[in-house]
Amino acid sequence: MDAATFVAQLGAANQEILDRLAPAETLVAESGGDLGLETLLKIALKNEIEATELAARWLVTTDDVDLKVALARQAGDEAKHYRLIAGHLQEMGVDLTDFHPLAQGYGPLFNYLDGLTDPVERVAAGQFTREAIAVVKNEQFIALCESQGAHATATLYRDIIQKDEAYHQLLGRDILLRLATTPEAQERARQAATRTLELAEELQYLALTKMGIHHAPGC
Ligand SMILES: [Fe+2]
Ligand SMILES: [Fe+2]
């Protein structure tokens, strides 16, 4: 199939899975509990630093100039998100002096993405799918913040971070349209997107069952 049809199909398939990634009923179910905003924002810091570093690593190991420029833009945005969230935590009175976002090492999704070398797989997984996950998770995180009165956090996400993450997803879409032109490339893209969603779903399930963490923002 042509690239446009493929990208539309992959986007629809992703969305179907994303709709169950963080079902709306969980948002209602947890409303009585502690928001745990500090914990959620520290998870966000880890996600942002991982996204920064991944974009930077891919930037230096790709020959495609458009992709290099897109990754450079993304690395800058994710680093900006890190600083904004860290600043926001400090305004909330959280001391980050001894906090290191990677103290427990890189996560499984980072390690999977870091192992990809093919540009079509990288873009399908890292931008087109991971950033779509981020947009869904952030929408729910914003709703959670609003429902708990954390309006400044909601505003930070709604006005700045969320717009950038949506743009990263569009960058991925544009590059995928250019690269996913053969059945082989489309199959590799599809598998990379599927694995990314599986890992995100597993991680979300683990966070919920092991640590009771839900609605952590994405990146
Ligand atoms: Fe992003
Ligand atoms: Fe980000």
PDB file of C-alpha atoms and ligand atoms in Angstrom:
ATOM      1  CA  MET A   1       0.000   0.000   0.000  1.00  0.00           C
ATOM      2  CA  ASP A   2       1.135   3.578  -0.407  1.00  0.00           C
ATOM      3  CA  ALA A   3       2.763   5.373   2.512  1.00  0.00           C
ATOM      4  CA  ALA A   4      -0.210   7.651   3.208  1.00  0.00           C
ATOM      5  CA  THR A   5      -2.605   4.704   3.534  1.00  0.00           C
ATOM      6  CA  PHE A   6      -0.108   2.830   5.676  1.00  0.00           C
ATOM      7  CA  VAL A   7       0.476   5.771   8.052  1.00  0.00           C
ATOM      8  CA  ALA A   8      -3.283   6.344   8.394  1.00  0.00           C
ATOM      9  CA  GLN A   9      -3.805   2.644   9.195  1.00  0.00           C
ATOM     10  CA  LEU A  10      -0.941   2.566  11.691  1.00  0.00           C
ATOM     11  CA  GLY A  11      -2.304   5.687  13.382  1.00  0.00           C
ATOM     12  CA  ALA A  12      -5.767   4.121  13.658  1.00  0.00           C
ATOM     13  CA  ALA A  13      -4.347   0.843  14.999  1.00  0.00           C
ATOM     14  CA  ASN A  14      -2.304   2.747  17.575  1.00  0.00           C
ATOM     15  CA  GLN A  15      -5.316   4.775  18.647  1.00  0.00           C
ATOM     16  CA  GLU A  16      -7.367   1.643  19.214  1.00  0.00           C
ATOM     17  CA  ILE A  17      -4.759   0.379  21.689  1.00  0.00           C
ATOM     18  CA  LEU A  18      -4.219   3.816  23.222  1.00  0.00           C
ATOM     19  CA  ASP A  19      -7.904   4.017  24.044  1.00  0.00           C
ATOM     20  CA  ARG A  20      -7.418   1.158  26.488  1.00  0.00           C
ATOM     21  CA  LEU A  21      -3.964   2.260  27.710  1.00  0.00           C
ATOM     22  CA  ALA A  22      -5.449   4.317  30.499  1.00  0.00           C
ATOM     23  CA  PRO A  23      -9.194   3.806  30.609  1.00  0.00           C
ATOM     24  CA  ALA A  24     -11.348   6.689  31.745  1.00  0.00           C
ATOM     25  CA  GLU A  25     -12.872   4.722  34.620  1.00  0.00           C
ATOM     26  CA  THR A  26      -9.527   4.577  36.435  1.00  0.00           C
ATOM     27  CA  LEU A  27      -9.578   8.360  36.499  1.00  0.00           C
ATOM     28  CA  VAL A  28     -12.877   8.284  38.335  1.00  0.00           C
ATOM     29  CA  ALA A  29     -11.836   5.398  40.597  1.00  0.00           C
ATOM     30  CA  GLU A  30      -8.807   7.068  42.108  1.00  0.00           C
ATOM     31  CA  SER A  31     -10.335  10.451  42.853  1.00  0.00           C
ATOM     32  CA  GLY A  32     -10.480   9.757  46.608  1.00  0.00           C
ATOM     33  CA  GLY A  33      -6.743   9.068  46.926  1.00  0.00           C
ATOM     34  CA  ASP A  34      -3.711  11.243  47.281  1.00  0.00           C
ATOM     35  CA  LEU A  35      -2.715  12.710  43.944  1.00  0.00           C
ATOM     36  CA  GLY A  36       0.953  11.999  44.613  1.00  0.00           C
ATOM     37  CA  LEU A  37       1.876  14.877  42.353  1.00  0.00           C
ATOM     38  CA  GLU A  38       5.496  14.962  43.478  1.00  0.00           C
ATOM     39  CA  THR A  39       5.966  11.280  42.583  1.00  0.00           C
ATOM     40  CA  LEU A  40       4.219  11.678  39.232  1.00  0.00           C
ATOM     41  CA  LEU A  41       6.340  14.703  38.328  1.00  0.00           C
ATOM     42  CA  LYS A  42       9.535  12.870  39.295  1.00  0.00           C
ATOM     43  CA  ILE A  43       8.491  10.073  36.911  1.00  0.00           C
ATOM     44  CA  ALA A  44       7.932  12.801  34.328  1.00  0.00           C
ATOM     45  CA  LEU A  45      11.501  14.024  34.902  1.00  0.00           C
ATOM     46  CA  LYS A  46      12.818  10.539  34.214  1.00  0.00           C
ATOM     47  CA  ASN A  47      10.726  10.297  31.040  1.00  0.00           C
ATOM     48  CA  GLU A  48      11.906  13.697  29.840  1.00  0.00           C
ATOM     49  CA  ILE A  49      15.594  12.985  30.418  1.00  0.00           C
ATOM     50  CA  GLU A  50      15.258   9.632  28.658  1.00  0.00           C
ATOM     51  CA  ALA A  51      13.477  11.274  25.703  1.00  0.00           C
ATOM     52  CA  THR A  52      16.170  13.988  25.547  1.00  0.00           C
ATOM     53  CA  GLU A  53      18.967  11.460  25.528  1.00  0.00           C
ATOM     54  CA  LEU A  54      17.329   9.119  23.039  1.00  0.00           C
ATOM     55  CA  ALA A  55      16.752  11.924  20.534  1.00  0.00           C
ATOM     56  CA  ALA A  56      20.367  13.039  21.003  1.00  0.00           C
ATOM     57  CA  ARG A  57      21.726   9.505  20.528  1.00  0.00           C
ATOM     58  CA  TRP A  58      19.663   8.984  17.377  1.00  0.00           C
ATOM     59  CA  LEU A  59      20.659  12.395  16.041  1.00  0.00           C
ATOM     60  CA  VAL A  60      24.332  11.405  15.888  1.00  0.00           C
ATOM     61  CA  THR A  61      23.658   7.951  14.436  1.00  0.00           C
ATOM     62  CA  THR A  62      21.424   8.893  11.514  1.00  0.00           C
ATOM     63  CA  ASP A  63      22.473  10.128   8.080  1.00  0.00           C
ATOM     64  CA  ASP A  64      19.028  11.457   7.125  1.00  0.00           C
ATOM     65  CA  VAL A  65      19.303  15.241   7.465  1.00  0.00           C
ATOM     66  CA  ASP A  66      15.566  15.883   7.942  1.00  0.00           C
ATOM     67  CA  LEU A  67      15.523  13.286  10.677  1.00  0.00           C
ATOM     68  CA  LYS A  68      18.627  14.788  12.306  1.00  0.00           C
ATOM     69  CA  VAL A  69      16.968  18.201  12.428  1.00  0.00           C
ATOM     70  CA  ALA A  70      13.708  16.773  13.790  1.00  0.00           C
ATOM     71  CA  LEU A  71      15.624  14.895  16.492  1.00  0.00           C
ATOM     72  CA  ALA A  72      17.603  18.005  17.398  1.00  0.00           C
ATOM     73  CA  ARG A  73      14.372  19.945  17.813  1.00  0.00           C
ATOM     74  CA  GLN A  74      12.932  17.150  19.920  1.00  0.00           C
ATOM     75  CA  ALA A  75      16.045  16.844  22.119  1.00  0.00           C
ATOM     76  CA  GLY A  76      15.826  20.580  22.829  1.00  0.00           C
ATOM     77  CA  ASP A  77      12.111  20.402  23.631  1.00  0.00           C
ATOM     78  CA  GLU A  78      12.456  17.427  25.972  1.00  0.00           C
ATOM     79  CA  ALA A  79      15.343  19.140  27.806  1.00  0.00           C
ATOM     80  CA  LYS A  80      13.165  22.252  28.086  1.00  0.00           C
ATOM     81  CA  HIS A  81      10.381  20.109  29.574  1.00  0.00           C
ATOM     82  CA  TYR A  82      12.842  18.690  32.097  1.00  0.00           C
ATOM     83  CA  ARG A  83      13.841  22.160  33.278  1.00  0.00           C
ATOM     84  CA  LEU A  84      10.255  23.427  33.375  1.00  0.00           C
ATOM     85  CA  ILE A  85       9.065  20.456  35.438  1.00  0.00           C
ATOM     86  CA  ALA A  86      12.088  20.660  37.780  1.00  0.00           C
ATOM     87  CA  GLY A  87      11.433  24.379  38.256  1.00  0.00           C
ATOM     88  CA  HIS A  88       7.775  23.688  38.901  1.00  0.00           C
ATOM     89  CA  LEU A  89       8.640  21.065  41.552  1.00  0.00           C
ATOM     90  CA  GLN A  90      10.961  23.552  43.252  1.00  0.00           C
ATOM     91  CA  GLU A  91       8.185  26.139  43.287  1.00  0.00           C
ATOM     92  CA  MET A  92       6.060  23.493  44.986  1.00  0.00           C
ATOM     93  CA  GLY A  93       8.747  23.300  47.681  1.00  0.00           C
ATOM     94  CA  VAL A  94      10.318  20.027  46.556  1.00  0.00           C
ATOM     95  CA  ASP A  95      14.075  19.825  47.133  1.00  0.00           C
ATOM     96  CA  LEU A  96      15.724  18.186  44.114  1.00  0.00           C
ATOM     97  CA  THR A  97      19.321  18.561  45.363  1.00  0.00           C
ATOM     98  CA  ASP A  98      19.855  14.818  45.748  1.00  0.00           C
ATOM     99  CA  PHE A  99      17.434  13.737  43.042  1.00  0.00           C
ATOM    100  CA  HIS A 100      18.875  12.003  39.995  1.00  0.00           C
ATOM    101  CA  PRO A 101      16.265  11.008  37.403  1.00  0.00           C
ATOM    102  CA  LEU A 102      18.299   7.986  36.293  1.00  0.00           C
ATOM    103  CA  ALA A 103      19.339   6.798  39.744  1.00  0.00           C
ATOM    104  CA  GLN A 104      17.557   3.499  39.068  1.00  0.00           C
ATOM    105  CA  GLY A 105      18.893   3.240  35.538  1.00  0.00           C
ATOM    106  CA  TYR A 106      17.173   3.533  32.197  1.00  0.00           C
ATOM    107  CA  GLY A 107      13.727   2.000  31.743  1.00  0.00           C
ATOM    108  CA  PRO A 108      12.788  -0.952  29.504  1.00  0.00           C
ATOM    109  CA  LEU A 109      11.180   1.274  26.867  1.00  0.00           C
ATOM    110  CA  PHE A 110      14.323   3.408  26.639  1.00  0.00           C
ATOM    111  CA  ASN A 111      16.465   0.282  26.285  1.00  0.00           C
ATOM    112  CA  TYR A 112      14.222  -1.113  23.550  1.00  0.00           C
ATOM    113  CA  LEU A 113      14.205   2.157  21.601  1.00  0.00           C
ATOM    114  CA  ASP A 114      17.935   2.654  22.092  1.00  0.00           C
ATOM    115  CA  GLY A 115      18.520  -0.720  20.423  1.00  0.00           C
ATOM    116  CA  LEU A 116      16.748   0.309  17.200  1.00  0.00           C
ATOM    117  CA  THR A 117      19.038   1.292  14.322  1.00  0.00           C
ATOM    118  CA  ASP A 118      16.712   1.421  11.314  1.00  0.00           C
ATOM    119  CA  PRO A 119      15.329   4.951  10.729  1.00  0.00           C
ATOM    120  CA  VAL A 120      11.850   3.699   9.817  1.00  0.00           C
ATOM    121  CA  GLU A 121      11.656   1.655  13.024  1.00  0.00           C
ATOM    122  CA  ARG A 122      12.992   4.535  15.104  1.00  0.00           C
ATOM    123  CA  VAL A 123      10.478   7.014  13.725  1.00  0.00           C
ATOM    124  CA  ALA A 124       7.541   4.598  13.951  1.00  0.00           C
ATOM    125  CA  ALA A 125       8.392   3.713  17.554  1.00  0.00           C
ATOM    126  CA  GLY A 126      10.044   6.813  18.988  1.00  0.00           C
ATOM    127  CA  GLN A 127       8.047   9.659  17.491  1.00  0.00           C
ATOM    128  CA  PHE A 128       4.927   8.356  15.814  1.00  0.00           C
ATOM    129  CA  THR A 129       3.942   5.947  18.619  1.00  0.00           C
ATOM    130  CA  ARG A 130       5.740   7.035  21.801  1.00  0.00           C
ATOM    131  CA  GLU A 131       4.651  10.642  21.337  1.00  0.00           C
ATOM    132  CA  ALA A 132       1.061   9.540  20.639  1.00  0.00           C
ATOM    133  CA  ILE A 133       1.176   7.675  23.948  1.00  0.00           C
ATOM    134  CA  ALA A 134       2.494  10.837  25.604  1.00  0.00           C
ATOM    135  CA  VAL A 135      -0.371  12.931  24.265  1.00  0.00           C
ATOM    136  CA  VAL A 136      -2.976  10.493  25.629  1.00  0.00           C
ATOM    137  CA  LYS A 137      -1.261  10.144  29.004  1.00  0.00           C
ATOM    138  CA  ASN A 138      -0.817  13.899  29.340  1.00  0.00           C
ATOM    139  CA  GLU A 139      -4.472  14.550  28.528  1.00  0.00           C
ATOM    140  CA  GLN A 140      -5.422  12.268  31.390  1.00  0.00           C
ATOM    141  CA  PHE A 141      -2.762  13.733  33.659  1.00  0.00           C
ATOM    142  CA  ILE A 142      -4.105  17.231  32.966  1.00  0.00           C
ATOM    143  CA  ALA A 143      -7.643  16.077  33.782  1.00  0.00           C
ATOM    144  CA  LEU A 144      -6.385  14.500  37.010  1.00  0.00           C
ATOM    145  CA  CYS A 145      -4.521  17.689  38.000  1.00  0.00           C
ATOM    146  CA  GLU A 146      -7.603  19.815  37.331  1.00  0.00           C
ATOM    147  CA  SER A 147      -9.831  17.463  39.326  1.00  0.00           C
ATOM    148  CA  GLN A 148      -7.448  17.727  42.297  1.00  0.00           C
ATOM    149  CA  GLY A 149      -6.965  21.487  42.135  1.00  0.00           C
ATOM    150  CA  ALA A 150      -3.386  21.361  40.808  1.00  0.00           C
ATOM    151  CA  HIS A 151      -4.129  24.075  38.271  1.00  0.00           C
ATOM    152  CA  ALA A 152      -0.565  25.377  37.831  1.00  0.00           C
ATOM    153  CA  THR A 153       0.630  21.892  36.895  1.00  0.00           C
ATOM    154  CA  ALA A 154      -2.290  21.449  34.501  1.00  0.00           C
ATOM    155  CA  THR A 155      -1.481  24.788  32.868  1.00  0.00           C
ATOM    156  CA  LEU A 156       2.202  23.901  32.423  1.00  0.00           C
ATOM    157  CA  TYR A 157       1.214  20.704  30.669  1.00  0.00           C
ATOM    158  CA  ARG A 158      -1.644  22.112  28.638  1.00  0.00           C
ATOM    159  CA  ASP A 159       0.023  25.299  27.423  1.00  0.00           C
ATOM    160  CA  ILE A 160       3.586  24.134  26.785  1.00  0.00           C
ATOM    161  CA  ILE A 161       4.485  20.470  27.164  1.00  0.00           C
ATOM    162  CA  GLN A 162       1.469  18.925  25.500  1.00  0.00           C
ATOM    163  CA  LYS A 163       1.818  21.142  22.420  1.00  0.00           C
ATOM    164  CA  ASP A 164       5.424  20.076  21.961  1.00  0.00           C
ATOM    165  CA  GLU A 165       4.630  16.374  22.370  1.00  0.00           C
ATOM    166  CA  ALA A 166       1.884  16.626  19.745  1.00  0.00           C
ATOM    167  CA  TYR A 167       4.367  18.349  17.430  1.00  0.00           C
ATOM    168  CA  HIS A 168       6.907  15.549  17.927  1.00  0.00           C
ATOM    169  CA  GLN A 169       4.236  13.063  16.893  1.00  0.00           C
ATOM    170  CA  LEU A 170       3.579  15.096  13.725  1.00  0.00           C
ATOM    171  CA  LEU A 171       7.296  15.199  12.952  1.00  0.00           C
ATOM    172  CA  GLY A 172       7.284  11.412  13.195  1.00  0.00           C
ATOM    173  CA  ARG A 173       4.286  11.217  10.916  1.00  0.00           C
ATOM    174  CA  ASP A 174       5.929  13.369   8.230  1.00  0.00           C
ATOM    175  CA  ILE A 175       9.118  11.341   8.244  1.00  0.00           C
ATOM    176  CA  LEU A 176       7.235   8.053   8.296  1.00  0.00           C
ATOM    177  CA  LEU A 177       5.331   9.175   5.198  1.00  0.00           C
ATOM    178  CA  ARG A 178       8.656   9.560   3.447  1.00  0.00           C
ATOM    179  CA  LEU A 179      10.304   6.363   4.717  1.00  0.00           C
ATOM    180  CA  ALA A 180       7.496   3.774   4.916  1.00  0.00           C
ATOM    181  CA  THR A 181       7.198   3.253   1.179  1.00  0.00           C
ATOM    182  CA  THR A 182       7.867  -0.489   0.752  1.00  0.00           C
ATOM    183  CA  PRO A 183       6.053  -3.513   2.224  1.00  0.00           C
ATOM    184  CA  GLU A 184       9.249  -4.422   4.118  1.00  0.00           C
ATOM    185  CA  ALA A 185       9.656  -0.955   5.620  1.00  0.00           C
ATOM    186  CA  GLN A 186       5.965  -0.881   6.549  1.00  0.00           C
ATOM    187  CA  GLU A 187       6.229  -4.252   8.270  1.00  0.00           C
ATOM    188  CA  ARG A 188       9.261  -3.110  10.294  1.00  0.00           C
ATOM    189  CA  ALA A 189       7.455   0.100  11.230  1.00  0.00           C
ATOM    190  CA  ARG A 190       4.365  -1.836  12.281  1.00  0.00           C
ATOM    191  CA  GLN A 191       6.363  -4.222  14.478  1.00  0.00           C
ATOM    192  CA  ALA A 192       8.283  -1.387  16.130  1.00  0.00           C
ATOM    193  CA  ALA A 193       5.055   0.492  16.871  1.00  0.00           C
ATOM    194  CA  THR A 194       3.431  -2.655  18.278  1.00  0.00           C
ATOM    195  CA  ARG A 195       6.383  -3.409  20.550  1.00  0.00           C
ATOM    196  CA  THR A 196       6.417   0.181  21.817  1.00  0.00           C
ATOM    197  CA  LEU A 197       2.724  -0.004  22.723  1.00  0.00           C
ATOM    198  CA  GLU A 198       3.203  -3.400  24.392  1.00  0.00           C
ATOM    199  CA  LEU A 199       6.047  -2.049  26.512  1.00  0.00           C
ATOM    200  CA  ALA A 200       4.075   1.050  27.443  1.00  0.00           C
ATOM    201  CA  GLU A 201       1.098  -1.078  28.427  1.00  0.00           C
ATOM    202  CA  GLU A 202       3.258  -3.482  30.464  1.00  0.00           C
ATOM    203  CA  LEU A 203       4.985  -0.589  32.196  1.00  0.00           C
ATOM    204  CA  GLN A 204       1.730   1.083  33.034  1.00  0.00           C
ATOM    205  CA  TYR A 205       0.352  -2.176  34.432  1.00  0.00           C
ATOM    206  CA  LEU A 206       3.496  -2.736  36.517  1.00  0.00           C
ATOM    207  CA  ALA A 207       3.437   0.825  37.851  1.00  0.00           C
ATOM    208  CA  LEU A 208      -0.187   0.401  38.857  1.00  0.00           C
ATOM    209  CA  THR A 209       0.102  -3.033  40.464  1.00  0.00           C
ATOM    210  CA  LYS A 210       3.519  -2.660  42.110  1.00  0.00           C
ATOM    211  CA  MET A 211       3.539   0.980  43.154  1.00  0.00           C
ATOM    212  CA  GLY A 212      -0.069   2.084  42.851  1.00  0.00           C
ATOM    213  CA  ILE A 213       1.024   4.730  40.349  1.00  0.00           C
ATOM    214  CA  HIS A 214      -1.448   5.781  37.727  1.00  0.00           C
ATOM    215  CA  HIS A 215      -1.704   8.689  35.345  1.00  0.00           C
ATOM    216  CA  ALA A 216       1.986   9.448  35.238  1.00  0.00           C
ATOM    217  CA  PRO A 217       2.545  11.962  32.461  1.00  0.00           C
ATOM    218  CA  GLY A 218       4.217  10.873  29.241  1.00  0.00           C
ATOM    219  CA  CYS A 219       6.869  12.514  27.180  1.00  0.00           C
TER     220      CYS A 219
HETATM  221 FE    FE B   1       8.152  14.441  23.211  1.00  0.00          FE
HETATM  222 FE    FE B   2       8.650  15.929  26.746  1.00  0.00          FE
END
